[in-house]
């Protein structure tokens, strides 16, 4: 891999190009809505967006992103444009280097061609620009500690409060302890001047430091001058710098944006910064209630209740006094309802003044009733406010009320009538408003009582055993009252009360609970922080300029000082505000590390904050785990990737990237995976209770050790390592952190140091195995390359933990192990002395002993899986114990992965398409038929779809992309080497047929020999690597041998082209001629059902598929062989339905011949041989058209006939009439068929336009050939769709052939001008091909069209009584069941595709619209009109009912959706919607869109093809072939046609 110079580091770096393949509309897949680009040392990153050819977004796509592509400064609102370019002439790509950290957005702009609305082709249509939804990617910051790279996963942070640190001159001593313990970052709780509660999170002044930081130092803390403030900030800055340079500690701080201290002096100057009644009038009622509660608390004595409460009965007496004496008197209902009489009075005044009213006709015509619909209607018309304001603030405007009531009563109503009606209607409108009040009043009462019960009766509450008075009010105030003084004397009363901040139980964090739509303050639903005023930012800086500017200055000051932020209460922060502040912070420190706590209870909402703000790590808490199992889950979630993960080794491919100078640089291209937000995982945060409180105190050690073993950033709270017994009270705790003589000897210091340092070392040890067993959690981390590792066993100490809990000793195969430590923490919880009893008033932890348990047992052994070391626990490994060992896996070849990467291109490039069929595919029956073996089976899962590489890749591609190591295939690979041996052995078995496969078998053998020496958990990785590399090489070789006009189009076209390799292979039991040698390639109709013997090669299937699978892909030799092979068996003027290698061909298909004739024409047009092919001789299977002889009889293959003569014979036979009985007719030929069904009759109806007609009610001579065989349903021998008469697709194919023959004969390139010995009107005559062609042209519409207007039926050959659907073409003409002629089926598409000139264009477009509406399914075409009474869309061949419409799957062609017809339908669309260039392009774009389900299908089905059919609306059909030749072929033929159109244009 070549290197690239990174501007950000000025170091030589390898380049990874992360590939994101977009969806049809330009959006990313659902699992990749959010992407994280990790920054790694010595690695540069680029993102490459890819839009597959044919997607809607592939037309003139442009990337829009606010990533500064031009190197400019980042501006969130500035989007840069970059055009996509074609990659290898097909897919569209756009890529760029990503070096600047931060959150970015992108979308794709593209062009859609909108068809003309007129539909007449006169208008060229219009171009419409569309833009995909906005998506996101986040680029990690590049963090350096003393100029050394620090990965996000290597961050080890300790939280500390300046309140307990003491003055600045103590800090270095305390932080030297942190450094010694292995921490590399200190998280400071807010360091600003604190408010009256003394909580660090209640900030008094965001722009000044707290006085306590400088206590006892020679610093003037009273001065407010800017110089003195600057000196204080400078002292702090120097301390932070020395922390990094001297102690190796980075720093981060909390930023608090949601609130300020309730006594912040600046609130008096800027009350608009909070929510008050002036700027938030909806709070008026809540403020009034809050004040009433305060007064009640002061005046409680006068209501005759005690101030002290000791029980709920006491509380109820207090609450009753409040409700009856205070709450009731507030008359809060007046805020909710309309003052009816006042409104009536106002309207009466307008009437008296003869004020005109405007009639609202919608009201005039509305039938007002007493129901909810009328209530909603009238409330809207009266424009009733939804939010609360002042009393009776919901009164409607008098003029509005006048307009409404006159619209109801009419202009002729009297004043009294109007006013009385208005009064009744307003009373009616008031009903829900009173109900709203009643509900809120109930909530107010309940919430006040519940809060009093909690605060007065809970021992943890500060109001426990406190009297109700001014200091300890009935409930906490929800509003802060500003003091009246010189500063506030000019303020109105409405500005003096500011809403306090808090949180809402189960509230939506994205909702502003102080906003006008919320009533939580009135309903007393806010769980309030009484020391914090909620800040009111509005939506943008212009809404409240001072507070935005103030907080910007605060944020940027913090960014200058600190390396990172923790966003406090992030989930309640307005996203637009946070974006604004963070963007400004990053202008100061671009590589700012951003962490946040999010408690949204929604991963989707968490992600919204993450990708909007660019949060680098979400805070996660081990102490939230309620048991060992949950802790294990958290460790696993943040642990890293599983052992043996398949990442770049399996997904990455060599590629190139153009730098800004246009120079191509070698790189690795790998698909990018969707990301979960990165975590910073705390053993205990400053918000968590300690293990002593919620588990056992000794759990501090296993809990911390397990967190240290995760592949994430980790953190801890100062005091946790020292075993502080309780969560420190941010408000009331006044002690200081202790300065320890030896931090390693206190609490868990010694193991914590080892674990913290190990955590930083293990940043590249990204593979992790987590095992939970009872009270034990085992975590094993490994380096993915050198396989060094560390294994930790922890005995957790939750309540009830067992001293002798069971532990199963793990066996580590092919592994050397070395012990590091084994400790047990024992804690004395009985004699704790808190800081109040200590001489220095410093905080102390619990008394403890760290017991060294000695060396664990490491016993070597071996079993059927190989050599191992067994780990045994040391004695006394009880709750609170941990052990750590170092591991190293032996016998892993350093050459193995490189050997695999070097690939096998040299071997594959010597293989032909037959050998590649064996390498890649071969279903079970083909494998048995050819080499006598079967397909690999995964027990309790499934057999592979193919024996070849595709069989594995159908599952491995998904396993690798999702790293699904729990898949049954991976289990099978870990359990034994069977899959490896199978892969080699099957290649060996093909050496006789394809000797060149011996080299490939040897390549796999060498790789697997080394892989077998590795531990079993690595087997899925190595096997997947080898199979993937070989598969890519084989498909690359296969595609190189196919027509590049197809293979360059798109991934979809390439996948379709590969079905040509899939379907064309060699079997012993099925050849084109009986005497053909092994290795003869034949086209299977479908896999796995139609693969061997007589069931492999079908006449109609072969020649429907030949155009797409063989001609379009450039396989002209194979196409020629099939044409000649079938041509040699032509008999009775027919090509056989079943070839059976020419042994016993069966001639029961009327349509196969016409598809063969089409194939001849298509071959002549595509091949260099051209019309010379008509002179090629074929050896005839039969001595004449009527005599059957065995294939090995001397008369067989004894005469020759040219292709031209074969064609002429076919045409003559049909023109003169065909009538014969099938050879060997009877049960031995077809058990289900009745005697009459074996009679084959075909003739031309010369009187009615030269239509070919044939068949009877007991046979089925077209592709709709399901024969009934159910005795129970009485349908044995009755076809599901006989389609006797003239079949529309055969007529289209006849016309296709007549066009060609007429043209050739007229230019004397065909030796025959027409057909002879034809009986017309009882006369023997000759008819030229041109005459026959013209007959069809002139009669087709009249014979087949069913007009939309019934009055026109007489102009067509239509029986009005039989018509079920109009504006369509009949399926058949002249059938014995006349009603069947009128069935609407997709066979029309074939005729439209091959002979569009037969159709009136307007009629055809009308019919196509109906097909799109009624017949088109997601993948296939419904084979019968859903409006037909015989329509049954779900095929079940095992149906054993007595229903004659579904029994034994008789409805095979009566509704199920067949895929091959879809290709012809799309070709028909292209034929009739290409009246000008723009319409053609619009149609092509629509076709690509319609093919998206097919693209998804071929990518996801294990058989890597398109199915034979589906059930209703694309539902899976168990009885369908999962991959069918003609299904892929007709779409390939369509794409080939489109490629020619596009090439021409």
PDB file of N, CA, C and O in Angstrom, residues 1041-1047 1057 1060 1064 1083 1102-1123 1155-1170 1173 1296 1529 1532-1537 1539-1540:
ATOM      1  N   UNK A1041     -14.557 -12.667 -19.215  1.00  0.00           N
ATOM      2  CA  UNK A1041     -14.828 -13.488 -20.395  1.00  0.00           C
ATOM      3  C   UNK A1041     -16.198 -13.187 -21.002  1.00  0.00           C
ATOM      4  O   UNK A1041     -16.557 -13.783 -22.020  1.00  0.00           O
ATOM      5  N   UNK A1042     -16.930 -12.298 -20.363  1.00  0.00           N
ATOM      6  CA  UNK A1042     -18.269 -11.947 -20.851  1.00  0.00           C
ATOM      7  C   UNK A1042     -18.248 -10.584 -21.511  1.00  0.00           C
ATOM      8  O   UNK A1042     -17.277  -9.830 -21.410  1.00  0.00           O
ATOM      9  N   UNK A1043     -19.334 -10.257 -22.165  1.00  0.00           N
ATOM     10  CA  UNK A1043     -19.455  -9.009 -22.921  1.00  0.00           C
ATOM     11  C   UNK A1043     -19.352  -7.801 -21.985  1.00  0.00           C
ATOM     12  O   UNK A1043     -20.165  -7.620 -21.089  1.00  0.00           O
ATOM     13  N   UNK A1044     -18.363  -6.950 -22.222  1.00  0.00           N
ATOM     14  CA  UNK A1044     -18.144  -5.794 -21.353  1.00  0.00           C
ATOM     15  C   UNK A1044     -19.284  -4.782 -21.449  1.00  0.00           C
ATOM     16  O   UNK A1044     -19.476  -3.972 -20.540  1.00  0.00           O
ATOM     17  N   UNK A1045     -20.043  -4.818 -22.546  1.00  0.00           N
ATOM     18  CA  UNK A1045     -21.188  -3.904 -22.641  1.00  0.00           C
ATOM     19  C   UNK A1045     -22.205  -4.181 -21.544  1.00  0.00           C
ATOM     20  O   UNK A1045     -22.952  -3.293 -21.146  1.00  0.00           O
ATOM     21  N   UNK A1046     -22.230  -5.417 -21.081  1.00  0.00           N
ATOM     22  CA  UNK A1046     -23.115  -5.783 -19.974  1.00  0.00           C
ATOM     23  C   UNK A1046     -22.403  -5.641 -18.636  1.00  0.00           C
ATOM     24  O   UNK A1046     -22.918  -5.070 -17.683  1.00  0.00           O
ATOM     25  N   UNK A1047     -21.204  -6.158 -18.548  1.00  0.00           N
ATOM     26  CA  UNK A1047     -20.532  -6.219 -17.244  1.00  0.00           C
ATOM     27  C   UNK A1047     -20.101  -4.857 -16.726  1.00  0.00           C
ATOM     28  O   UNK A1047     -19.855  -4.692 -15.533  1.00  0.00           O
ATOM     29  N   UNK A1057     -25.241 -11.167 -15.117  1.00  0.00           N
ATOM     30  CA  UNK A1057     -24.339 -11.822 -16.069  1.00  0.00           C
ATOM     31  C   UNK A1057     -23.761 -13.098 -15.477  1.00  0.00           C
ATOM     32  O   UNK A1057     -23.565 -14.097 -16.182  1.00  0.00           O
ATOM     33  N   UNK A1060     -25.364 -16.401 -16.023  1.00  0.00           N
ATOM     34  CA  UNK A1060     -24.999 -17.140 -17.235  1.00  0.00           C
ATOM     35  C   UNK A1060     -23.995 -18.236 -16.903  1.00  0.00           C
ATOM     36  O   UNK A1060     -24.078 -19.354 -17.415  1.00  0.00           O
ATOM     37  N   UNK A1064     -25.169 -22.370 -17.027  1.00  0.00           N
ATOM     38  CA  UNK A1064     -24.577 -23.106 -18.149  1.00  0.00           C
ATOM     39  C   UNK A1064     -23.402 -23.934 -17.647  1.00  0.00           C
ATOM     40  O   UNK A1064     -22.355 -23.393 -17.283  1.00  0.00           O
ATOM     41  N   UNK A1083     -27.629 -25.412 -21.033  1.00  0.00           N
ATOM     42  CA  UNK A1083     -28.323 -24.387 -20.260  1.00  0.00           C
ATOM     43  C   UNK A1083     -29.449 -25.021 -19.454  1.00  0.00           C
ATOM     44  O   UNK A1083     -30.392 -25.569 -20.028  1.00  0.00           O
ATOM     45  N   UNK A1102     -35.001 -22.479 -22.913  1.00  0.00           N
ATOM     46  CA  UNK A1102     -33.666 -22.235 -23.477  1.00  0.00           C
ATOM     47  C   UNK A1102     -33.674 -21.019 -24.379  1.00  0.00           C
ATOM     48  O   UNK A1102     -32.793 -20.152 -24.283  1.00  0.00           O
ATOM     49  N   UNK A1103     -34.680 -20.906 -25.223  1.00  0.00           N
ATOM     50  CA  UNK A1103     -34.620 -19.856 -26.242  1.00  0.00           C
ATOM     51  C   UNK A1103     -35.246 -18.544 -25.785  1.00  0.00           C
ATOM     52  O   UNK A1103     -34.947 -17.499 -26.355  1.00  0.00           O
ATOM     53  N   UNK A1104     -36.052 -18.582 -24.738  1.00  0.00           N
ATOM     54  CA  UNK A1104     -36.399 -17.328 -24.066  1.00  0.00           C
ATOM     55  C   UNK A1104     -35.161 -16.774 -23.371  1.00  0.00           C
ATOM     56  O   UNK A1104     -34.909 -15.571 -23.365  1.00  0.00           O
ATOM     57  N   UNK A1105     -34.349 -17.687 -22.797  1.00  0.00           N
ATOM     58  CA  UNK A1105     -33.178 -17.266 -22.016  1.00  0.00           C
ATOM     59  C   UNK A1105     -31.971 -16.962 -22.887  1.00  0.00           C
ATOM     60  O   UNK A1105     -31.064 -16.244 -22.456  1.00  0.00           O
ATOM     61  N   UNK A1106     -31.940 -17.511 -24.107  1.00  0.00           N
ATOM     62  CA  UNK A1106     -30.708 -17.434 -24.901  1.00  0.00           C
ATOM     63  C   UNK A1106     -30.277 -16.002 -25.208  1.00  0.00           C
ATOM     64  O   UNK A1106     -29.095 -15.659 -25.129  1.00  0.00           O
ATOM     65  N   UNK A1107     -31.217 -15.132 -25.516  1.00  0.00           N
ATOM     66  CA  UNK A1107     -30.886 -13.748 -25.854  1.00  0.00           C
ATOM     67  C   UNK A1107     -30.126 -13.079 -24.710  1.00  0.00           C
ATOM     68  O   UNK A1107     -29.082 -12.454 -24.900  1.00  0.00           O
ATOM     69  N   UNK A1108     -30.636 -13.220 -23.483  1.00  0.00           N
ATOM     70  CA  UNK A1108     -30.013 -12.546 -22.357  1.00  0.00           C
ATOM     71  C   UNK A1108     -28.805 -13.263 -21.813  1.00  0.00           C
ATOM     72  O   UNK A1108     -27.743 -12.663 -21.619  1.00  0.00           O
ATOM     73  N   UNK A1109     -28.938 -14.562 -21.568  1.00  0.00           N
ATOM     74  CA  UNK A1109     -27.858 -15.282 -20.900  1.00  0.00           C
ATOM     75  C   UNK A1109     -26.677 -15.590 -21.804  1.00  0.00           C
ATOM     76  O   UNK A1109     -25.538 -15.698 -21.324  1.00  0.00           O
ATOM     77  N   UNK A1110     -26.917 -15.741 -23.090  1.00  0.00           N
ATOM     78  CA  UNK A1110     -25.816 -16.137 -23.976  1.00  0.00           C
ATOM     79  C   UNK A1110     -25.434 -15.044 -24.964  1.00  0.00           C
ATOM     80  O   UNK A1110     -24.258 -14.718 -25.107  1.00  0.00           O
ATOM     81  N   UNK A1111     -26.397 -14.462 -25.635  1.00  0.00           N
ATOM     82  CA  UNK A1111     -26.044 -13.454 -26.645  1.00  0.00           C
ATOM     83  C   UNK A1111     -25.601 -12.142 -25.999  1.00  0.00           C
ATOM     84  O   UNK A1111     -24.553 -11.594 -26.364  1.00  0.00           O
ATOM     85  N   UNK A1112     -26.374 -11.654 -25.059  1.00  0.00           N
ATOM     86  CA  UNK A1112     -26.023 -10.372 -24.431  1.00  0.00           C
ATOM     87  C   UNK A1112     -24.703 -10.467 -23.689  1.00  0.00           C
ATOM     88  O   UNK A1112     -23.950  -9.486 -23.599  1.00  0.00           O
ATOM     89  N   UNK A1113     -24.383 -11.643 -23.156  1.00  0.00           N
ATOM     90  CA  UNK A1113     -23.136 -11.810 -22.399  1.00  0.00           C
ATOM     91  C   UNK A1113     -21.953 -12.147 -23.296  1.00  0.00           C
ATOM     92  O   UNK A1113     -20.839 -12.300 -22.810  1.00  0.00           O
ATOM     93  N   UNK A1114     -22.215 -12.280 -24.599  1.00  0.00           N
ATOM     94  CA  UNK A1114     -21.118 -12.558 -25.530  1.00  0.00           C
ATOM     95  C   UNK A1114     -20.766 -14.019 -25.657  1.00  0.00           C
ATOM     96  O   UNK A1114     -19.729 -14.360 -26.244  1.00  0.00           O
ATOM     97  N   UNK A1115     -21.605 -14.909 -25.157  1.00  0.00           N
ATOM     98  CA  UNK A1115     -21.324 -16.352 -25.234  1.00  0.00           C
ATOM     99  C   UNK A1115     -21.921 -16.914 -26.523  1.00  0.00           C
ATOM    100  O   UNK A1115     -22.830 -17.762 -26.520  1.00  0.00           O
ATOM    101  N   UNK A1116     -21.399 -16.447 -27.621  1.00  0.00           N
ATOM    102  CA  UNK A1116     -21.985 -16.770 -28.922  1.00  0.00           C
ATOM    103  C   UNK A1116     -21.784 -18.227 -29.294  1.00  0.00           C
ATOM    104  O   UNK A1116     -22.645 -18.834 -29.939  1.00  0.00           O
ATOM    105  N   UNK A1117     -20.670 -18.809 -28.877  1.00  0.00           N
ATOM    106  CA  UNK A1117     -20.429 -20.216 -29.204  1.00  0.00           C
ATOM    107  C   UNK A1117     -21.471 -21.112 -28.537  1.00  0.00           C
ATOM    108  O   UNK A1117     -22.015 -22.033 -29.168  1.00  0.00           O
ATOM    109  N   UNK A1118     -21.733 -20.848 -27.261  1.00  0.00           N
ATOM    110  CA  UNK A1118     -22.723 -21.646 -26.548  1.00  0.00           C
ATOM    111  C   UNK A1118     -24.122 -21.414 -27.126  1.00  0.00           C
ATOM    112  O   UNK A1118     -24.926 -22.356 -27.241  1.00  0.00           O
ATOM    113  N   UNK A1119     -24.413 -20.170 -27.524  1.00  0.00           N
ATOM    114  CA  UNK A1119     -25.702 -19.888 -28.154  1.00  0.00           C
ATOM    115  C   UNK A1119     -25.840 -20.682 -29.446  1.00  0.00           C
ATOM    116  O   UNK A1119     -26.887 -21.300 -29.728  1.00  0.00           O
ATOM    117  N   UNK A1120     -24.805 -20.679 -30.225  1.00  0.00           N
ATOM    118  CA  UNK A1120     -24.806 -21.409 -31.506  1.00  0.00           C
ATOM    119  C   UNK A1120     -25.024 -22.904 -31.287  1.00  0.00           C
ATOM    120  O   UNK A1120     -25.808 -23.551 -31.982  1.00  0.00           O
ATOM    121  N   UNK A1121     -24.317 -23.450 -30.266  1.00  0.00           N
ATOM    122  CA  UNK A1121     -24.451 -24.880 -29.981  1.00  0.00           C
ATOM    123  C   UNK A1121     -25.894 -25.234 -29.643  1.00  0.00           C
ATOM    124  O   UNK A1121     -26.418 -26.263 -30.078  1.00  0.00           O
ATOM    125  N   UNK A1122     -26.551 -24.401 -28.861  1.00  0.00           N
ATOM    126  CA  UNK A1122     -27.920 -24.702 -28.452  1.00  0.00           C
ATOM    127  C   UNK A1122     -28.887 -24.575 -29.619  1.00  0.00           C
ATOM    128  O   UNK A1122     -29.822 -25.375 -29.751  1.00  0.00           O
ATOM    129  N   UNK A1123     -28.681 -23.591 -30.452  1.00  0.00           N
ATOM    130  CA  UNK A1123     -29.544 -23.453 -31.626  1.00  0.00           C
ATOM    131  C   UNK A1123     -29.403 -24.673 -32.526  1.00  0.00           C
ATOM    132  O   UNK A1123     -30.406 -25.256 -32.993  1.00  0.00           O
ATOM    133  N   UNK A1155     -39.785 -19.250 -30.286  1.00  0.00           N
ATOM    134  CA  UNK A1155     -38.666 -18.683 -29.534  1.00  0.00           C
ATOM    135  C   UNK A1155     -37.340 -19.136 -30.141  1.00  0.00           C
ATOM    136  O   UNK A1155     -36.358 -18.388 -30.130  1.00  0.00           O
ATOM    137  N   UNK A1156     -37.314 -20.388 -30.695  1.00  0.00           N
ATOM    138  CA  UNK A1156     -36.105 -20.842 -31.391  1.00  0.00           C
ATOM    139  C   UNK A1156     -35.852 -19.970 -32.619  1.00  0.00           C
ATOM    140  O   UNK A1156     -34.720 -19.550 -32.874  1.00  0.00           O
ATOM    141  N   UNK A1157     -36.906 -19.679 -33.371  1.00  0.00           N
ATOM    142  CA  UNK A1157     -36.750 -18.839 -34.559  1.00  0.00           C
ATOM    143  C   UNK A1157     -36.263 -17.435 -34.181  1.00  0.00           C
ATOM    144  O   UNK A1157     -35.435 -16.845 -34.884  1.00  0.00           O
ATOM    145  N   UNK A1158     -36.771 -16.913 -33.094  1.00  0.00           N
ATOM    146  CA  UNK A1158     -36.284 -15.608 -32.636  1.00  0.00           C
ATOM    147  C   UNK A1158     -34.806 -15.694 -32.287  1.00  0.00           C
ATOM    148  O   UNK A1158     -34.016 -14.787 -32.604  1.00  0.00           O
ATOM    149  N   UNK A1159     -34.406 -16.796 -31.634  1.00  0.00           N
ATOM    150  CA  UNK A1159     -33.009 -16.959 -31.256  1.00  0.00           C
ATOM    151  C   UNK A1159     -32.105 -17.020 -32.481  1.00  0.00           C
ATOM    152  O   UNK A1159     -30.999 -16.463 -32.484  1.00  0.00           O
ATOM    153  N   UNK A1160     -32.569 -17.687 -33.521  1.00  0.00           N
ATOM    154  CA  UNK A1160     -31.772 -17.735 -34.770  1.00  0.00           C
ATOM    155  C   UNK A1160     -31.549 -16.334 -35.301  1.00  0.00           C
ATOM    156  O   UNK A1160     -30.426 -15.949 -35.673  1.00  0.00           O
ATOM    157  N   UNK A1161     -32.617 -15.551 -35.339  1.00  0.00           N
ATOM    158  CA  UNK A1161     -32.497 -14.177 -35.855  1.00  0.00           C
ATOM    159  C   UNK A1161     -31.555 -13.351 -34.996  1.00  0.00           C
ATOM    160  O   UNK A1161     -30.694 -12.622 -35.503  1.00  0.00           O
ATOM    161  N   UNK A1162     -31.727 -13.453 -33.666  1.00  0.00           N
ATOM    162  CA  UNK A1162     -30.898 -12.666 -32.758  1.00  0.00           C
ATOM    163  C   UNK A1162     -29.431 -13.065 -32.879  1.00  0.00           C
ATOM    164  O   UNK A1162     -28.541 -12.207 -32.825  1.00  0.00           O
ATOM    165  N   UNK A1163     -29.188 -14.375 -33.050  1.00  0.00           N
ATOM    166  CA  UNK A1163     -27.805 -14.826 -33.214  1.00  0.00           C
ATOM    167  C   UNK A1163     -27.193 -14.259 -34.490  1.00  0.00           C
ATOM    168  O   UNK A1163     -26.051 -13.796 -34.499  1.00  0.00           O
ATOM    169  N   UNK A1164     -27.957 -14.291 -35.556  1.00  0.00           N
ATOM    170  CA  UNK A1164     -27.443 -13.765 -36.832  1.00  0.00           C
ATOM    171  C   UNK A1164     -27.102 -12.274 -36.704  1.00  0.00           C
ATOM    172  O   UNK A1164     -26.137 -11.801 -37.312  1.00  0.00           O
ATOM    173  N   UNK A1165     -27.888 -11.539 -35.937  1.00  0.00           N
ATOM    174  CA  UNK A1165     -27.633 -10.107 -35.775  1.00  0.00           C
ATOM    175  C   UNK A1165     -26.437  -9.846 -34.870  1.00  0.00           C
ATOM    176  O   UNK A1165     -25.716  -8.864 -35.052  1.00  0.00           O
ATOM    177  N   UNK A1166     -26.205 -10.693 -33.882  1.00  0.00           N
ATOM    178  CA  UNK A1166     -25.160 -10.440 -32.887  1.00  0.00           C
ATOM    179  C   UNK A1166     -23.801 -11.002 -33.289  1.00  0.00           C
ATOM    180  O   UNK A1166     -22.767 -10.445 -32.913  1.00  0.00           O
ATOM    181  N   UNK A1167     -23.786 -12.092 -34.035  1.00  0.00           N
ATOM    182  CA  UNK A1167     -22.519 -12.779 -34.288  1.00  0.00           C
ATOM    183  C   UNK A1167     -21.838 -12.245 -35.547  1.00  0.00           C
ATOM    184  O   UNK A1167     -22.481 -11.696 -36.455  1.00  0.00           O
ATOM    185  N   UNK A1168     -20.561 -12.415 -35.592  1.00  0.00           N
ATOM    186  CA  UNK A1168     -19.810 -12.065 -36.805  1.00  0.00           C
ATOM    187  C   UNK A1168     -20.186 -12.983 -37.952  1.00  0.00           C
ATOM    188  O   UNK A1168     -20.075 -12.612 -39.117  1.00  0.00           O
ATOM    189  N   UNK A1169     -20.626 -14.170 -37.608  1.00  0.00           N
ATOM    190  CA  UNK A1169     -21.033 -15.136 -38.630  1.00  0.00           C
ATOM    191  C   UNK A1169     -22.209 -14.605 -39.437  1.00  0.00           C
ATOM    192  O   UNK A1169     -22.331 -14.855 -40.633  1.00  0.00           O
ATOM    193  N   UNK A1170     -23.082 -13.864 -38.783  1.00  0.00           N
ATOM    194  CA  UNK A1170     -24.194 -13.225 -39.463  1.00  0.00           C
ATOM    195  C   UNK A1170     -25.084 -14.200 -40.209  1.00  0.00           C
ATOM    196  O   UNK A1170     -25.360 -15.313 -39.743  1.00  0.00           O
ATOM    197  N   UNK A1173     -24.728 -18.062 -41.119  1.00  0.00           N
ATOM    198  CA  UNK A1173     -25.213 -19.112 -40.224  1.00  0.00           C
ATOM    199  C   UNK A1173     -26.366 -19.875 -40.870  1.00  0.00           C
ATOM    200  O   UNK A1173     -26.572 -21.058 -40.585  1.00  0.00           O
ATOM    201  N   UNK A1296     -42.496 -11.223 -35.771  1.00  0.00           N
ATOM    202  CA  UNK A1296     -41.047 -10.959 -35.663  1.00  0.00           C
ATOM    203  C   UNK A1296     -40.305 -11.755 -36.747  1.00  0.00           C
ATOM    204  O   UNK A1296     -39.417 -11.236 -37.434  1.00  0.00           O
ATOM    205  N   UNK A1529     -32.582 -13.787 -17.688  1.00  0.00           N
ATOM    206  CA  UNK A1529     -32.258 -13.542 -19.094  1.00  0.00           C
ATOM    207  C   UNK A1529     -33.051 -12.395 -19.698  1.00  0.00           C
ATOM    208  O   UNK A1529     -32.497 -11.561 -20.418  1.00  0.00           O
ATOM    209  N   UNK A1532     -31.637  -9.223 -18.470  1.00  0.00           N
ATOM    210  CA  UNK A1532     -30.324  -8.982 -19.095  1.00  0.00           C
ATOM    211  C   UNK A1532     -30.482  -8.496 -20.526  1.00  0.00           C
ATOM    212  O   UNK A1532     -29.778  -7.576 -20.965  1.00  0.00           O
ATOM    213  N   UNK A1533     -31.391  -9.106 -21.258  1.00  0.00           N
ATOM    214  CA  UNK A1533     -31.626  -8.674 -22.637  1.00  0.00           C
ATOM    215  C   UNK A1533     -32.096  -7.233 -22.681  1.00  0.00           C
ATOM    216  O   UNK A1533     -31.700  -6.452 -23.552  1.00  0.00           O
ATOM    217  N   UNK A1534     -32.969  -6.876 -21.747  1.00  0.00           N
ATOM    218  CA  UNK A1534     -33.434  -5.488 -21.650  1.00  0.00           C
ATOM    219  C   UNK A1534     -32.266  -4.543 -21.376  1.00  0.00           C
ATOM    220  O   UNK A1534     -32.133  -3.499 -22.023  1.00  0.00           O
ATOM    221  N   UNK A1535     -31.421  -4.884 -20.406  1.00  0.00           N
ATOM    222  CA  UNK A1535     -30.284  -4.017 -20.066  1.00  0.00           C
ATOM    223  C   UNK A1535     -29.321  -3.888 -21.240  1.00  0.00           C
ATOM    224  O   UNK A1535     -28.726  -2.825 -21.456  1.00  0.00           O
ATOM    225  N   UNK A1536     -29.175  -4.970 -21.984  1.00  0.00           N
ATOM    226  CA  UNK A1536     -28.316  -4.924 -23.164  1.00  0.00           C
ATOM    227  C   UNK A1536     -28.888  -3.962 -24.202  1.00  0.00           C
ATOM    228  O   UNK A1536     -28.162  -3.162 -24.813  1.00  0.00           O
ATOM    229  N   UNK A1537     -30.196  -4.018 -24.358  1.00  0.00           N
ATOM    230  CA  UNK A1537     -30.855  -3.092 -25.288  1.00  0.00           C
ATOM    231  C   UNK A1537     -30.677  -1.649 -24.822  1.00  0.00           C
ATOM    232  O   UNK A1537     -30.376  -0.752 -25.627  1.00  0.00           O
ATOM    233  N   UNK A1539     -28.250  -0.502 -22.994  1.00  0.00           N
ATOM    234  CA  UNK A1539     -26.848  -0.107 -23.174  1.00  0.00           C
ATOM    235  C   UNK A1539     -26.590   0.334 -24.613  1.00  0.00           C
ATOM    236  O   UNK A1539     -25.817   1.268 -24.859  1.00  0.00           O
ATOM    237  N   UNK A1540     -27.259  -0.319 -25.548  1.00  0.00           N
ATOM    238  CA  UNK A1540     -27.101   0.080 -26.952  1.00  0.00           C
ATOM    239  C   UNK A1540     -27.715   1.454 -27.196  1.00  0.00           C
ATOM    240  O   UNK A1540     -27.134   2.284 -27.918  1.00  0.00           O
TER     241      UNK A1540
END
